[in-house]
Each structure stands twice: as C-alpha cells, then as structure tokens.
Amino acid sequence: MKKLKILVKYLHFILSAKTKHAVHSPFIYNFLQKVVFSKTNSTDLNEIKLLRKKLLNDNREILIKDFGAGSHVNPSKKRIIKDIAKNSSKTEKYGKILYNIMKYYKPKKALELGTSLGISTCYIAKGYDKAEVISLEGCPNTIKIAKNNLGKLNIQNTKLVEGNFNNTLNHTLKEMKSINFIFIDGNHQKQATINYYEECLKYAENNTFFIFDDIYWSSGMEKAWEHIKKHNKTRVSIDLFFIGIIFIKKELSNEHFKIRF
Ligand SMILES: C[S@@+](CC[C@H](N)C(=O)[O-])C[C@H]1O[C@@H](n2cnc3c(N)ncnc32)[C@H](O)[C@@H]1O
C-alpha cells in the first residue's frame, strides 16, 4: 500500500517536473550538468558497486536497534543484511550524485546522518579523499558492518560515530566547527528533519550543500521538505523526488526546481 502511494506520487512528480533546460541560473545548470546528469565512471564507483553486490548476497541476520521512523518494508528487529542493502541503502543512481558533489566541489567537511551499512558513506568518502567525513549511526550491529565495509574499500578519511542523533549531532557539529556538505538520511520524521536542518545551518557556510533523502517518504517528510524550502536561509531547492538538494548561497535568487531525472 505504502509502495503504491509512493508510485502515485512519483507519477504526479514526473508530470510536473521539468528538464534541466528549464534552469536559467548558470550555477544551478552547471551543478545539474556536473553532478546530476554526469555519466561519471571510475574505479571508485566500480568498487562500491562490487561491495553492494556482496551485501545483496549476504544472508547473515542481525539484531537492529532503530531510533528513527523505521522501515516501511520490514520493521522487525531482526533483519537480514541483504534486505538492509536492498531497502535502506541509496541506489547507485543517487550514490553517484553524492560522489559527484564531493568530486567536483571538494567540500572539506562532510557530515552524514544515517550510515546504515556504509554504502552512501563510501560514495561521499571516495568522492573526495581529502575531505573530513563523519557519519552518525545509532544501531551498534549495523555500524560494525559499516566499519568493516569502509575498511574493505580502504577508506581512511571517515569517522563513524555511534549513538542516537539526539546525543551525537550537536557534539559532532561542535567538533567539526563548520560543514560544507550534509546528507540527512535517518529518522524520517517531520520535526526531527526540520530540527536537523536548523541545527546544521548554525555550522553551515555559504557554499554548503544539504541533501535530504526520501522527501516523499511520508506526509510528514513532504511537510518537512516544504518547510525547509520556505526557510529564510534557503535560496534554491532541487527536487529529484527520491532526494532533495538545498543551496543557501546568498548570491542565488530564490528558486525551486523539480527536475526529471
Ligand atoms: C536509510 S538508513 C541510511 C542508509 C545509508 N545512508 C545508505 O544510503 O547507505 C537510516 C539509518 O539511520 C539510522 N537512524 C535512524 N534514526 C536514527 C537516530 N535518531 N539516531 C541514530 N541513528 C538513526 C538507522 O539505524 C538506519 O541505519
């Protein structure tokens, strides 16, 4: 039922979304060309693809502790790794967007909320290996697997922090002092998502990229996305349906795009 609702929303999105040619801002057009529609291929991406393939065949069962809104697909406490890889990890199409932002814009400090098995973390960390990357995750058994996965890909620029975002986010932001890239992919609830935006804005710079996952996941998430778009610090939003990207660059004029991708 949930999947059907999302499909209907997606069809509605497709009908109202525009192509990249509807964008007149040179900065945003360039972003779409370099990041969203780029046909990047690299050894890094192939390594992550291989890691994903292995996880999709991993039949080990783990006990999970979910602090967030949980999974629509399998909310039970025991989950099989291959199911987590299939249902919770960002697909390659969207992983490449994270990778390309890191590769082309080279944000020095990147923060992720929701490591899970570490697949999206790999895209972020591999995109720019000189960046300082921190990823937060609440589930102890999941984070163990993520650590192992980062090790397999020889990722050395990333620190994983275990604990509820309520306890780890503030402390991590203080430690980082500033952030240039943030991927919010955990605890998909309206107020929590808005609070994460507000909290991170305090440490953001003019060039900081905000990426929100699953902006149509629930009516709460849709409301959070609408709120974030209207926030007085938000300049431009790009809605790609499965993710939303926010720019706070002061020199950009206020615009909101839905891009078919
Ligand atoms: C959708 S998954 C992340 C997927 C990952 N970013 C990827 O694409 O590979 C969300 C993760 O956030 C974690 N999470 C949700 N709410 C949390 C909270 N309040 N504190 C800490 N972790 C949380 C869950 O345990 C889960 O592993």
CSV table of C-alpha atoms and ligand atoms in Angstrom, one decimal:
chain,number,residue,atom,x,y,z
A,1,MET,CA,0.0,0.0,0.0
A,2,LYS,CA,2.8,2.4,1.0
A,3,LYS,CA,4.7,1.5,-2.2
A,4,LEU,CA,1.6,2.2,-4.3
A,5,LYS,CA,1.1,5.6,-2.7
A,6,ILE,CA,4.8,6.5,-3.5
A,7,LEU,CA,4.3,5.3,-7.1
A,8,VAL,CA,1.3,7.6,-7.5
A,9,LYS,CA,3.3,10.5,-6.0
A,10,TYR,CA,6.1,9.7,-8.4
A,11,LEU,CA,3.9,9.7,-11.4
A,12,HIS,CA,2.5,13.0,-10.3
A,13,PHE,CA,6.1,14.3,-9.8
A,14,ILE,CA,7.1,13.2,-13.3
A,15,LEU,CA,4.2,15.0,-14.9
A,16,SER,CA,5.1,18.3,-13.1
A,17,ALA,CA,8.9,18.1,-13.2
A,18,LYS,CA,11.0,19.9,-15.8
A,19,THR,CA,14.1,19.1,-17.7
A,20,LYS,CA,17.5,20.7,-16.9
A,21,HIS,CA,16.9,23.1,-19.8
A,22,ALA,CA,14.3,24.9,-17.7
A,23,VAL,CA,17.0,26.2,-15.4
A,24,HIS,CA,18.5,29.6,-16.2
A,25,SER,CA,20.8,30.1,-13.3
A,26,PRO,CA,24.4,29.3,-14.6
A,27,PHE,CA,25.4,27.9,-11.2
A,28,ILE,CA,22.5,25.5,-10.9
A,29,TYR,CA,22.7,24.5,-14.6
A,30,ASN,CA,26.3,23.7,-14.1
A,31,PHE,CA,25.5,21.7,-11.0
A,32,LEU,CA,23.0,19.7,-12.8
A,33,GLN,CA,25.4,19.0,-15.7
A,34,LYS,CA,28.4,18.1,-13.5
A,35,VAL,CA,26.6,16.3,-10.7
A,36,VAL,CA,23.2,15.0,-11.6
A,37,PHE,CA,23.4,14.2,-15.3
A,38,SER,CA,27.1,13.4,-15.4
A,39,LYS,CA,28.0,10.0,-16.8
A,40,THR,CA,30.9,9.5,-14.4
A,41,ASN,CA,32.6,6.2,-14.3
A,42,SER,CA,35.6,5.4,-12.1
A,43,THR,CA,37.4,2.6,-10.2
A,44,ASP,CA,35.8,4.0,-7.0
A,45,LEU,CA,32.3,3.6,-8.3
A,46,ASN,CA,33.1,0.1,-9.5
A,47,GLU,CA,34.5,-0.8,-6.1
A,48,ILE,CA,31.3,0.4,-4.4
A,49,LYS,CA,29.2,-1.5,-6.9
A,50,LEU,CA,31.1,-4.7,-6.1
A,51,LEU,CA,30.6,-4.1,-2.3
A,52,ARG,CA,26.9,-3.5,-2.8
A,53,LYS,CA,26.7,-6.7,-4.8
A,54,LYS,CA,28.3,-8.7,-2.0
A,55,LEU,CA,26.0,-7.2,0.6
A,56,LEU,CA,23.0,-8.0,-1.6
A,57,ASN,CA,24.0,-11.7,-1.3
A,58,ASP,CA,24.8,-11.6,2.5
A,59,ASN,CA,22.3,-13.8,4.3
A,60,ARG,CA,23.6,-13.0,7.8
A,61,GLU,CA,20.9,-11.9,10.2
A,62,ILE,CA,21.5,-9.1,12.7
A,63,LEU,CA,19.5,-7.5,15.5
A,64,ILE,CA,18.8,-3.9,14.8
A,65,LYS,CA,18.1,-1.0,17.0
A,66,ASP,CA,16.2,1.6,15.1
A,67,PHE,CA,15.7,5.0,16.7
A,68,GLY,CA,14.1,6.6,13.6
A,69,ALA,CA,10.8,6.2,11.8
A,70,GLY,CA,11.9,2.6,10.9
A,71,SER,CA,11.5,0.7,7.7
A,72,HIS,CA,8.2,0.5,5.8
A,73,VAL,CA,9.4,-2.8,4.3
A,74,ASN,CA,10.5,-4.7,7.3
A,75,PRO,CA,10.1,-3.0,10.7
A,76,SER,CA,11.0,-6.2,12.7
A,77,LYS,CA,14.0,-6.1,15.0
A,78,LYS,CA,15.9,-8.9,13.2
A,79,ARG,CA,17.0,-8.1,9.7
A,80,ILE,CA,19.0,-9.9,7.0
A,81,ILE,CA,21.9,-7.9,5.7
A,82,LYS,CA,20.9,-8.3,2.1
A,83,ASP,CA,17.4,-6.9,2.9
A,84,ILE,CA,19.0,-3.8,4.5
A,85,ALA,CA,21.2,-3.4,1.5
A,86,LYS,CA,18.2,-3.7,-0.8
A,87,ASN,CA,15.8,-1.5,1.1
A,88,SER,CA,17.8,1.1,3.1
A,89,SER,CA,20.9,1.9,1.1
A,90,LYS,CA,20.9,4.6,-1.6
A,91,THR,CA,20.9,3.2,-5.1
A,92,GLU,CA,23.9,3.8,-7.4
A,93,LYS,CA,22.0,6.5,-9.3
A,94,TYR,CA,21.7,8.6,-6.2
A,95,GLY,CA,25.0,7.5,-4.7
A,96,LYS,CA,26.7,8.9,-7.8
A,97,ILE,CA,25.2,12.3,-7.0
A,98,LEU,CA,26.8,12.3,-3.6
A,99,TYR,CA,30.1,11.1,-5.2
A,100,ASN,CA,30.0,13.8,-7.9
A,101,ILE,CA,29.3,16.7,-5.4
A,102,MET,CA,32.3,15.6,-3.4
A,103,LYS,CA,34.4,15.1,-6.6
A,104,TYR,CA,33.7,18.4,-8.3
A,105,TYR,CA,33.1,20.8,-5.5
A,106,LYS,CA,35.5,19.3,-3.0
A,107,PRO,CA,33.7,20.2,0.3
A,108,LYS,CA,36.3,20.0,3.0
A,109,LYS,CA,33.9,18.8,5.8
A,110,ALA,CA,31.1,16.3,5.2
A,111,LEU,CA,28.6,15.0,7.6
A,112,GLU,CA,26.1,12.2,7.1
A,113,LEU,CA,23.1,11.3,9.4
A,114,GLY,CA,22.4,7.6,9.0
A,115,THR,CA,25.3,5.4,8.0
A,116,SER,CA,23.5,2.0,7.9
A,117,LEU,CA,25.8,-0.4,6.1
A,118,GLY,CA,28.0,2.5,4.9
A,119,ILE,CA,27.2,2.4,1.2
A,120,SER,CA,26.3,6.1,0.9
A,121,THR,CA,29.3,6.9,3.2
A,122,CYS,CA,31.6,5.2,0.6
A,123,TYR,CA,30.3,7.4,-2.2
A,124,ILE,CA,30.9,10.5,0.0
A,125,ALA,CA,34.3,9.5,1.3
A,126,LYS,CA,35.6,8.2,-2.1
A,127,GLY,CA,34.4,11.3,-3.9
A,128,TYR,CA,37.0,13.4,-2.2
A,129,ASP,CA,39.6,11.6,-0.2
A,130,LYS,CA,40.9,14.8,1.4
A,131,ALA,CA,37.6,15.6,3.0
A,132,GLU,CA,37.0,15.0,6.6
A,133,VAL,CA,33.9,12.8,6.7
A,134,ILE,CA,31.8,12.0,9.8
A,135,SER,CA,28.8,9.7,9.7
A,136,LEU,CA,26.4,9.1,12.5
A,137,GLU,CA,24.6,5.8,13.2
A,138,GLY,CA,22.5,4.6,16.1
A,139,CYS,CA,22.5,0.8,15.6
A,140,PRO,CA,25.6,-0.9,17.1
A,141,ASN,CA,25.4,-4.0,14.9
A,142,THR,CA,24.9,-2.1,11.7
A,143,ILE,CA,27.7,0.3,12.4
A,144,LYS,CA,30.1,-2.7,12.9
A,145,ILE,CA,29.3,-3.9,9.4
A,146,ALA,CA,29.7,-0.4,8.0
A,147,LYS,CA,33.2,-0.1,9.7
A,148,ASN,CA,34.2,-3.4,8.1
A,149,ASN,CA,32.9,-2.2,4.7
A,150,LEU,CA,34.8,1.1,4.8
A,151,GLY,CA,37.9,-1.0,5.7
A,152,LYS,CA,37.4,-3.2,2.6
A,153,LEU,CA,37.5,-0.1,0.4
A,154,ASN,CA,40.5,1.3,2.3
A,155,ILE,CA,38.6,4.4,3.3
A,156,GLN,CA,40.7,6.4,5.7
A,157,ASN,CA,39.1,9.9,5.8
A,158,THR,CA,36.0,8.8,7.6
A,159,LYS,CA,34.9,8.5,11.3
A,160,LEU,CA,31.8,6.7,12.3
A,161,VAL,CA,30.1,7.9,15.4
A,162,GLU,CA,27.7,5.6,17.2
A,163,GLY,CA,24.6,6.8,19.1
A,164,ASN,CA,21.2,8.5,18.8
A,165,PHE,CA,21.4,11.7,16.7
A,166,ASN,CA,19.8,13.5,19.7
A,167,ASN,CA,23.0,12.8,21.6
A,168,THR,CA,25.7,12.8,18.8
A,169,LEU,CA,24.7,15.5,16.3
A,170,ASN,CA,25.3,18.6,18.5
A,171,HIS,CA,28.6,17.3,19.8
A,172,THR,CA,29.8,16.3,16.3
A,173,LEU,CA,28.9,19.7,14.9
A,174,LYS,CA,30.8,21.5,17.6
A,175,GLU,CA,33.8,19.3,17.0
A,176,MET,CA,33.7,19.9,13.2
A,177,LYS,CA,33.2,23.7,13.7
A,178,SER,CA,31.9,24.1,10.2
A,179,ILE,CA,30.3,21.8,7.5
A,180,ASN,CA,30.3,22.1,3.7
A,181,PHE,CA,28.2,19.0,2.9
A,182,ILE,CA,25.5,17.3,4.8
A,183,PHE,CA,23.5,14.2,3.8
A,184,ILE,CA,20.4,13.7,6.1
A,185,ASP,CA,19.3,10.1,5.7
A,186,GLY,CA,17.9,8.9,9.0
A,187,ASN,CA,14.9,9.4,11.3
A,188,HIS,CA,12.5,10.4,8.6
A,189,GLN,CA,10.1,12.3,10.7
A,190,LYS,CA,8.8,15.9,10.1
A,191,GLN,CA,10.0,17.7,13.2
A,192,ALA,CA,13.3,15.8,13.6
A,193,THR,CA,14.2,16.6,9.9
A,194,ILE,CA,13.4,20.3,10.4
A,195,ASN,CA,15.5,20.3,13.6
A,196,TYR,CA,18.5,18.7,11.9
A,197,TYR,CA,18.3,21.4,9.2
A,198,GLU,CA,18.2,24.2,11.8
A,199,GLU,CA,21.0,22.6,13.9
A,200,CYS,CA,23.3,22.1,10.8
A,201,LEU,CA,22.6,25.6,9.5
A,202,LYS,CA,24.4,27.1,12.5
A,203,TYR,CA,27.6,25.4,11.2
A,204,ALA,CA,27.0,25.8,7.5
A,205,GLU,CA,29.0,28.1,5.2
A,206,ASN,CA,27.7,29.9,2.1
A,207,ASN,CA,28.7,27.0,-0.1
A,208,THR,CA,27.3,24.2,2.0
A,209,PHE,CA,25.3,21.5,0.2
A,210,PHE,CA,22.3,20.0,2.0
A,211,ILE,CA,20.9,16.7,0.7
A,212,PHE,CA,17.8,15.3,2.2
A,213,ASP,CA,16.8,11.7,1.5
A,214,ASP,CA,13.2,10.4,1.0
A,215,ILE,CA,11.4,13.7,0.8
A,216,TYR,CA,8.2,12.0,-0.3
A,217,TRP,CA,8.5,9.0,2.1
A,218,SER,CA,5.6,10.1,4.2
A,219,SER,CA,3.3,13.1,4.6
A,220,GLY,CA,5.5,14.2,7.5
A,221,MET,CA,8.6,14.2,5.2
A,222,GLU,CA,6.7,16.1,2.5
A,223,LYS,CA,5.7,18.7,5.0
A,224,ALA,CA,9.3,18.9,6.3
A,225,TRP,CA,10.6,19.4,2.7
A,226,GLU,CA,8.0,22.2,2.1
A,227,HIS,CA,9.1,23.8,5.4
A,228,ILE,CA,12.8,23.6,4.5
A,229,LYS,CA,12.1,25.1,1.0
A,230,LYS,CA,10.4,28.1,2.6
A,231,HIS,CA,13.0,28.6,5.3
A,232,ASN,CA,14.5,32.1,5.2
A,233,LYS,CA,18.1,30.7,4.8
A,234,THR,CA,17.1,28.5,1.8
A,235,ARG,CA,17.9,30.1,-1.6
A,236,VAL,CA,17.4,27.2,-4.1
A,237,SER,CA,15.9,23.8,-3.9
A,238,ILE,CA,16.2,21.0,-6.4
A,239,ASP,CA,13.6,18.2,-6.0
A,240,LEU,CA,14.7,15.0,-7.7
A,241,PHE,CA,11.9,13.0,-5.9
A,242,PHE,CA,14.0,10.5,-4.0
A,243,ILE,CA,16.3,13.2,-2.8
A,244,GLY,CA,16.1,16.9,-2.4
A,245,ILE,CA,19.1,19.3,-2.5
A,246,ILE,CA,19.2,22.7,-0.8
A,247,PHE,CA,21.6,25.6,-1.5
A,248,ILE,CA,21.9,28.5,0.9
A,249,LYS,CA,24.3,30.6,-1.3
A,250,LYS,CA,23.3,34.2,-0.7
A,251,GLU,CA,24.1,35.3,-4.2
A,252,LEU,CA,21.5,32.9,-5.7
A,253,SER,CA,17.9,34.2,-6.1
A,254,ASN,CA,15.1,32.3,-4.6
A,255,GLU,CA,14.1,29.4,-6.9
A,256,HIS,CA,12.6,26.0,-6.6
A,257,PHE,CA,13.1,23.3,-9.2
A,258,LYS,CA,11.5,19.9,-9.8
A,259,ILE,CA,13.9,18.1,-12.2
A,260,ARG,CA,13.0,14.9,-14.1
A,261,PHE,CA,16.0,12.6,-13.8
B,1,LIG,C1,18.0,4.8,5.5
B,1,LIG,S1,19.2,4.2,6.6
B,1,LIG,C2,20.7,5.0,5.9
B,1,LIG,C3,21.2,4.5,4.6
B,1,LIG,C4,22.5,4.9,4.2
B,1,LIG,N1,22.6,6.4,4.2
B,1,LIG,C5,22.8,4.5,2.8
B,1,LIG,O1,22.2,5.1,1.8
B,1,LIG,O2,23.6,3.6,2.6
B,1,LIG,C6,18.9,5.1,8.0
B,1,LIG,C7,19.8,4.8,9.2
B,1,LIG,O3,19.7,5.8,10.2
B,1,LIG,C8,19.7,5.2,11.5
B,1,LIG,N2,18.9,6.1,12.4
B,1,LIG,C9,17.7,6.5,12.2
B,1,LIG,N3,17.3,7.3,13.2
B,1,LIG,C10,18.4,7.5,14.0
B,1,LIG,C11,18.6,8.2,15.2
B,1,LIG,N4,17.7,9.0,15.7
B,1,LIG,N5,19.9,8.2,15.7
B,1,LIG,C12,20.8,7.4,15.1
B,1,LIG,N6,20.6,6.7,14.0
B,1,LIG,C13,19.4,6.7,13.5
B,1,LIG,C14,19.1,3.9,11.3
B,1,LIG,O4,19.6,3.0,12.3
B,1,LIG,C15,19.5,3.5,9.9
B,1,LIG,O5,20.6,2.7,9.9
